[in-house]
XYZ file of C-alpha atoms in Angstrom:
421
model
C 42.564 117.264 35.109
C 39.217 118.584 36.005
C 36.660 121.778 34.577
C 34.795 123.630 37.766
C 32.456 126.044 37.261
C 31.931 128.551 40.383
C 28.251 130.251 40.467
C 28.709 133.904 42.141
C 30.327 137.255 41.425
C 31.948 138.673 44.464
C 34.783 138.569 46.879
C 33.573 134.953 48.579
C 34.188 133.166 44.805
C 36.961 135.364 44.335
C 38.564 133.295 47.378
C 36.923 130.120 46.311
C 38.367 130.318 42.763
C 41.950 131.168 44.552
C 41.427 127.873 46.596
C 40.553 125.603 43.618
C 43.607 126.942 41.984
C 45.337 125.708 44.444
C 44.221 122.182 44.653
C 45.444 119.215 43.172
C 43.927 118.138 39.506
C 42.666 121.357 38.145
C 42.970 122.624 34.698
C 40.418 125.408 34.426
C 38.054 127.202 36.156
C 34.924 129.051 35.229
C 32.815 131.810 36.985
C 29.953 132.458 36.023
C 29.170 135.746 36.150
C 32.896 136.712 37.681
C 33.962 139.943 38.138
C 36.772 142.396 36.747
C 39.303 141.522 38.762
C 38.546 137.189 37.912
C 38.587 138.422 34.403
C 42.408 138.919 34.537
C 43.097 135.453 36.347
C 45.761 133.341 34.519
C 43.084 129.723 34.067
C 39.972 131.764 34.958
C 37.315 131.965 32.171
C 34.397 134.197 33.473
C 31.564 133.688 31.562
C 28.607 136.382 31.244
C 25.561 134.175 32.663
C 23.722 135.594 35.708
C 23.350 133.078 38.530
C 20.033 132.829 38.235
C 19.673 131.651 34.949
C 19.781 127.968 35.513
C 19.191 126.669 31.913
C 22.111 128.253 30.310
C 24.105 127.213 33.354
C 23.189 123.758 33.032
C 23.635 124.027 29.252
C 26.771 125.366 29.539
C 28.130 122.971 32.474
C 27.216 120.100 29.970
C 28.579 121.783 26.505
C 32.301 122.132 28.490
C 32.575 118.579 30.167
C 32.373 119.706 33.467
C 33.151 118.653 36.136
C 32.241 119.600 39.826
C 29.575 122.935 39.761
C 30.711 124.991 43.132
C 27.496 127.121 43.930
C 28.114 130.335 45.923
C 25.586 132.530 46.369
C 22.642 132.591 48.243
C 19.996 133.237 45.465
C 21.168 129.945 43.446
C 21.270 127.878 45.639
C 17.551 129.055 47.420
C 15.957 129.098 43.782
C 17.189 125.106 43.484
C 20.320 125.649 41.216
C 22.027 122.463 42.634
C 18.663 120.522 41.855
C 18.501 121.444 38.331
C 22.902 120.609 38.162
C 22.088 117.052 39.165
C 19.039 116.179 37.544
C 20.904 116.993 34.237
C 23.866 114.974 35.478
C 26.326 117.183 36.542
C 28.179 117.184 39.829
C 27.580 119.644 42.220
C 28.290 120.839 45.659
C 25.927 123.318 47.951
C 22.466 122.102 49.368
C 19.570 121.430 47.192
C 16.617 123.775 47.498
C 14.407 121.877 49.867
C 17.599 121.849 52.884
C 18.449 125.588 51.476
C 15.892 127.362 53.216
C 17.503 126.563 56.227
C 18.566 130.362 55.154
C 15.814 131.034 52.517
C 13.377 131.591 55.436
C 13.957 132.724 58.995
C 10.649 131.410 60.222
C 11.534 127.666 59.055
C 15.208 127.998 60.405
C 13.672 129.319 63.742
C 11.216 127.025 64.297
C 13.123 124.518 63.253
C 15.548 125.652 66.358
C 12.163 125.155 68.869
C 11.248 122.075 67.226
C 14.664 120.640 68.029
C 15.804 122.014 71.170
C 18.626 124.152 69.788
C 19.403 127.430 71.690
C 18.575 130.640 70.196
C 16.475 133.416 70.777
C 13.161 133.665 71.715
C 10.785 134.699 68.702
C 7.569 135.787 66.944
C 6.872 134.588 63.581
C 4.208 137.668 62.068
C 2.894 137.136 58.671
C 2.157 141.209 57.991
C 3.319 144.155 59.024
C 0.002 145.236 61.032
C 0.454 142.205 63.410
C 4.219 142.617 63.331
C 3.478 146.324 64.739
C 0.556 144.932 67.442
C 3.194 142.751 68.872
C 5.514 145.766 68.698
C 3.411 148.544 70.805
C 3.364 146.148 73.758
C 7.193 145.095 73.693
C 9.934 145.440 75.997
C 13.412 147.206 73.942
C 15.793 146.260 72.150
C 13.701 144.036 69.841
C 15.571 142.419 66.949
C 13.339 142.451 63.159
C 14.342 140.908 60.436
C 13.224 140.114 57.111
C 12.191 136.171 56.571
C 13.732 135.603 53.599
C 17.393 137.046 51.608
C 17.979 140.376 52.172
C 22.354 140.355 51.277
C 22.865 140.599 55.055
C 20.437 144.215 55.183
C 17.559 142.732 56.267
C 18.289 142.921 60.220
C 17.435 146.083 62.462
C 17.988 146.110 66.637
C 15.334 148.705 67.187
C 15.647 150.502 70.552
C 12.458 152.149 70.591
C 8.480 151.539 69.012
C 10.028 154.590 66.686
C 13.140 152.595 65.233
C 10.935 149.693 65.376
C 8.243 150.935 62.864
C 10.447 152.862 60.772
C 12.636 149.037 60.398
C 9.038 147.669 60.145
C 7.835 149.725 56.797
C 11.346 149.483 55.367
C 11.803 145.742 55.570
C 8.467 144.860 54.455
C 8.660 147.500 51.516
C 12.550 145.987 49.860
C 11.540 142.446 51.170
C 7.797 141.264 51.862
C 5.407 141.130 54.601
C 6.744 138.248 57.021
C 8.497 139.183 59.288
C 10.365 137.476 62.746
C 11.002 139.488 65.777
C 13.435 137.813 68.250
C 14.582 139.123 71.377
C 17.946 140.778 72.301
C 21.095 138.875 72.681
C 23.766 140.253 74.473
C 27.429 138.626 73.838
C 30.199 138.121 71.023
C 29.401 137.474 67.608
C 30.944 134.347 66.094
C 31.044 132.752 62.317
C 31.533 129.180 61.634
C 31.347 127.661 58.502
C 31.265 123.529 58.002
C 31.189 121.429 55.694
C 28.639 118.450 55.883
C 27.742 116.118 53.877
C 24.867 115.235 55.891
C 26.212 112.624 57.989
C 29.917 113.925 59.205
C 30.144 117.805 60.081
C 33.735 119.518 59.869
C 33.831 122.899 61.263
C 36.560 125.428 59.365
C 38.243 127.884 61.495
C 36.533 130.156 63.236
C 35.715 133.932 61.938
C 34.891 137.225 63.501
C 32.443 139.591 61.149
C 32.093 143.289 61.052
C 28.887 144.196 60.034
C 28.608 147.762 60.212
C 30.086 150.089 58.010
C 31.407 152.701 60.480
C 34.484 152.352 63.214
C 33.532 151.158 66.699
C 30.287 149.274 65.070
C 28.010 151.877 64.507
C 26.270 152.885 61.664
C 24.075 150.623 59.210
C 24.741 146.820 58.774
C 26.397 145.962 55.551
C 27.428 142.425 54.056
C 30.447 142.868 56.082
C 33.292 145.389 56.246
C 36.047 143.162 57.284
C 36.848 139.398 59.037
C 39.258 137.902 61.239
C 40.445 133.890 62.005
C 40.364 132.561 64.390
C 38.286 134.194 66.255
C 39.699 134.050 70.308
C 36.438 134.157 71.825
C 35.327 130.671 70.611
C 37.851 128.555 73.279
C 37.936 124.547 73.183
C 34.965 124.388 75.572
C 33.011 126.416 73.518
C 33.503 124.891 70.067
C 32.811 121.306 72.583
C 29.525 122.748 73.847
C 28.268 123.748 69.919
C 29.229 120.833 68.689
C 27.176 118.930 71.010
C 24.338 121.295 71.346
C 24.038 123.245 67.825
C 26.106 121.749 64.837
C 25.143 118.169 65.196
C 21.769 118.632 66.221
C 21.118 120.862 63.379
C 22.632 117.894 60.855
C 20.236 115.418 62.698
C 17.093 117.871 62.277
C 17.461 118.643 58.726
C 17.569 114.570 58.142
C 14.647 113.981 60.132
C 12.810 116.641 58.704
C 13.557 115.175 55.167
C 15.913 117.760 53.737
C 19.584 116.448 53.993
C 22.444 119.123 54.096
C 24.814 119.133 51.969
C 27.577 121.815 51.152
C 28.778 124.067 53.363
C 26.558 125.145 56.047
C 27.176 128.667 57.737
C 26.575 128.756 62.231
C 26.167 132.605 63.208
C 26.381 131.986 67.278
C 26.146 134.343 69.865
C 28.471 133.545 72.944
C 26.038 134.746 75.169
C 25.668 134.474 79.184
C 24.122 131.206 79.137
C 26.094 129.707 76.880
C 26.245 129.690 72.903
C 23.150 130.361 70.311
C 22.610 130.390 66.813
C 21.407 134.068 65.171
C 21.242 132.660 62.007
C 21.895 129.904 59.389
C 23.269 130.419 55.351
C 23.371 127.462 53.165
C 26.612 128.627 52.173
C 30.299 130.252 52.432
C 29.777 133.184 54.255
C 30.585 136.736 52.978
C 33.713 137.933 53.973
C 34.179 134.848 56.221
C 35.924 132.840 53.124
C 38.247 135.248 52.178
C 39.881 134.634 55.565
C 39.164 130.974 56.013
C 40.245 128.759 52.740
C 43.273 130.989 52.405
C 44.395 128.979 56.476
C 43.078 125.776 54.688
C 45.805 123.015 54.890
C 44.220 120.338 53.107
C 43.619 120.121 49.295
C 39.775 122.378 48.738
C 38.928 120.190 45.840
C 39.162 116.534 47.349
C 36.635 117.850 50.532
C 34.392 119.784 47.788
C 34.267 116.373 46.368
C 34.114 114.031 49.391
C 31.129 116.251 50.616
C 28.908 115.289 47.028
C 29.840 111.821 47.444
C 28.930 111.603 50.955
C 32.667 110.794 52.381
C 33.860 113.458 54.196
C 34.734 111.341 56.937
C 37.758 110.262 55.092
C 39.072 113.037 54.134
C 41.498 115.406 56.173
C 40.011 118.847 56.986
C 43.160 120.990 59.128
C 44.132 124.539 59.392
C 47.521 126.279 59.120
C 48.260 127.483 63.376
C 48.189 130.915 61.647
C 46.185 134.360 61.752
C 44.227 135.752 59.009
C 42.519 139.409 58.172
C 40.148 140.288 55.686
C 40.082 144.442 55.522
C 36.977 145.134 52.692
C 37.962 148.786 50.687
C 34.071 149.924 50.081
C 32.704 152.347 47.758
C 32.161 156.166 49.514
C 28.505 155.790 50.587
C 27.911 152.289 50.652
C 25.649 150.413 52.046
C 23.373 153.512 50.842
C 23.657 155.115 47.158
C 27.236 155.160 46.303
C 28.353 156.323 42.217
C 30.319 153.440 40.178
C 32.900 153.386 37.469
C 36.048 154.670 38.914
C 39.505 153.362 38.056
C 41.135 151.711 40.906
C 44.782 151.421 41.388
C 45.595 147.736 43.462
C 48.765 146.989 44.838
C 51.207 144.000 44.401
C 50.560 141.242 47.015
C 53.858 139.386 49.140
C 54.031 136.056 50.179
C 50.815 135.363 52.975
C 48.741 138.336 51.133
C 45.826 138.176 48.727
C 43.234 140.238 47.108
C 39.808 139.275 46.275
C 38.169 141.381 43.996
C 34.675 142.013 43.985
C 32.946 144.940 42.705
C 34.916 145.652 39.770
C 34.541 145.403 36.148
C 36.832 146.031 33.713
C 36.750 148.011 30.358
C 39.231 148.069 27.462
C 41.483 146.275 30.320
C 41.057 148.652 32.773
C 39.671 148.270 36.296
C 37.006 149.909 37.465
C 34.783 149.997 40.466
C 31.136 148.405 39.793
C 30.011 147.583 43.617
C 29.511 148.834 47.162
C 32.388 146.085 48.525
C 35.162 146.691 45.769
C 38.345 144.290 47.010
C 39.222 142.316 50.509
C 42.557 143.019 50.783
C 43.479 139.725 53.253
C 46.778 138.737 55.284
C 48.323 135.645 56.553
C 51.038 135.584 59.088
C 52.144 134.039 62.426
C 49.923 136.515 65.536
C 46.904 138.703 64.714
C 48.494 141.312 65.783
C 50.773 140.914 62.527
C 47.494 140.032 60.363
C 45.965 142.492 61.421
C 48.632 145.067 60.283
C 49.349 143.690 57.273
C 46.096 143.791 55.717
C 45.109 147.411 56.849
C 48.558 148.048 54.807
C 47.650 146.736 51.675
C 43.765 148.411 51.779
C 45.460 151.546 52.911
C 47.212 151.055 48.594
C 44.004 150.616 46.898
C 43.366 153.585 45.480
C 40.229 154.583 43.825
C 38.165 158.381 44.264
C 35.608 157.576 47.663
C 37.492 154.581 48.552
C 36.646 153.608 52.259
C 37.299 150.936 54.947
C 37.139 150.412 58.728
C 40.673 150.852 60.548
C 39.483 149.100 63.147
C 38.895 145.305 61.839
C 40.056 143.175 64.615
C 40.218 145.698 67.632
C 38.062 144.185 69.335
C 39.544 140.353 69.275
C 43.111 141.909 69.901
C 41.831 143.355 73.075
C 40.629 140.000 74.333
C 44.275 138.465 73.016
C 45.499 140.800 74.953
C 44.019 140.317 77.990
């Protein structure tokens, strides 16, 4: 029976730690931090190190024997968690640092892209804000900025005008740095895949459809996601034929040639565009509410492909899908992804057979739960149609009760319509 420890915090290892528990072979898991809601897991130990301290980590992976280290967030793995795991000897799956910025930086994932022939947007790479807003006074709109580094999914702005443009300008330089990559407009349907690689094979998971931002109908600011769907209906057979050929397995080949062998789990935001599919973006890791609707449609055993992606076999191993639906619906904080006040109790509801909550930004004191984050709990469901998914999971956010509790009601409008159609 094997020890994991999870790296992360929020709803994504919240869905991770479900999965492991339901694999074949483990005893106990560890999160490290966790949240509230892990804390009260029957065979969940959360254990009060931040993610980025990588000595006690390491320490603490080798004082309890062990086993596989499952890093989750972004940070970790970008800082060169998985590097320190292994050069003390223990097992661990995500990307080291040097194939990590594939998300760490914009500017290396984009010209990567050019360097490769893999469709995305055309782009600018500016390395301060004063040539970033030269470029801009002479530009045709919408323009797309974004922040070259992490920025928790806020560090993207489609300005319409020079105005929106410089105001996104002086705020994403000021909460993120001076380089900055301006891309043009892409018109189309958003669509997540997640895969698992071990460098040589690539396994795409079901498909997802994110909702960035935080009010109904997409409007308002982008947030780390208000709510998922799987699969998503826009991504047909010919299209998941024309990224494999085109995006996933050219990406695999360019990170070897360029010396920095992906590992882990390696995130494809595409744009189903006019021409045909492009990447927006790359993450070195499970996406962000993408997992909470993906591993719980996971047929095989989560464990045996965490493990046959470290030792470089995932060609062996089965990766299928339940022929099912699946809806995340995220209950936020009132005010989120702005200032929003902490510490309420929340009230969650029992779960049915096909239903799960991930908990994220909760805490819990003297046993009680209490809100501690702008996304507090995915409240997910699993059945037969969308349609039913759909439904089912806007039930069970609708029971979450906490003071300011929000969500969207409209999480998976938009790929109902085109089921419909």
């Amino acid at each position: 029976m094997k020890k994991i420890l999870v790296v992360g915090s929020g709803g994504r290892e919240a869905a991770v730690v479900d999965a492991l528990l339901r694999s074949n072979g483990v005893s106990e898991v560890f999160v490290a931090p966790g949240n509230g809601w892990l804390e009260g897991k029957a065979d969940v130990t959360c254990v009060k190190i931040g993610v980025m301290e990588f000595e006690k980590l390491v320490e603490f992976a080798l004082e309890k024997g062990v086993n596989l280290a499952v890093v989750a967030s972004d940070d970790p793995l970008v800082g060169g968690l998985v590097d320190a795991f292994k050069s003390a000897g223990v097992r661990a799956f995500g990307p080291e640092k040097k194939a990590a910025i594939i998300e760490g930086s914009k500017a290396f994932s984009k010209n990567l892209m050019q360097r490769y022939g893999i469709p995305t947007a055309g782009f600018s790479v500016f390395e301060s804000a004063k040539s970033a807003r030269e470029f801009l006074e002479k530009a045709n709109f919408p323009q797309v900025i974004k922040a070259d580094g992490l920025a928790l999914g806020k560090g993207v702005v489609i300005a319409q005008n020079f105005k929106e443009a410089e105001a996104a300008l002086n705020s994403l330089t000021a909460k993120f740095g001076e380089k900055i990559v301006i891309e043009e407009f892409m018109e189309g349907v958003e669509v997540s895949v997640l895969a698992f690689t071990d460098g040589k094979t690539i396994r795409p998971m079901v498909t997802a459809m994110d909702h960035k931002r935080i009010g109904e109908g997409d409007t308002g600011e982008n947030t780390g996601g208000m709510g998922t769907v799987a699969p998503n209906p826009f991504y047909t057979k010919e299209v998941a034929s024309e990224c494999m050929e085109r995006i996933f397995l050219p990406t695999v080949a360019a990170m070897n040639a360029e010396n920095r062998t992906f590992k882990g789990c390696l995130f494809f935001g595409l744009m189903i565009t006019k021409d045909g599919a492009k990447v927006v973006e790359y993450n070195c890791r499970f996406g962000d509410p993408e997992t909470q609707v993906v591993l719980p449609l996971l047929k095989g055993d989560f464990l045996e492909i965490l493990e046959s992606v470290v030792d470089e076999r995932l060609s062996e191993v089965s990766v299928e899908f339940l022929p099912k639906s699946a809806c995340c619906v995220v209950v936020a904080s009132g005010g989120y992804p702005g200032e929003f006040e902490r510490g309420f109790e929340v009230e969650l509801p029992l779960v049915k057979d096909g239903e799960f909550l991930f908990g994220a930004g909760l805490k819990r004191e003297n046993g009680v739960l209490k809100t501690s984050g702008g996304r507090v709990v995915g409240c997910v469901c699993v059945r037969e149609t969308l349609n039913d998914a759909v439904g089912g999971a806007l039930e069970l956010a609708k029971k979450v009760k906490f003071s300011g509790a929000y969500f969207r009601r409209d999480i998976g409008a938009k790929a109902l319509k085109k089921e419909q159609k």
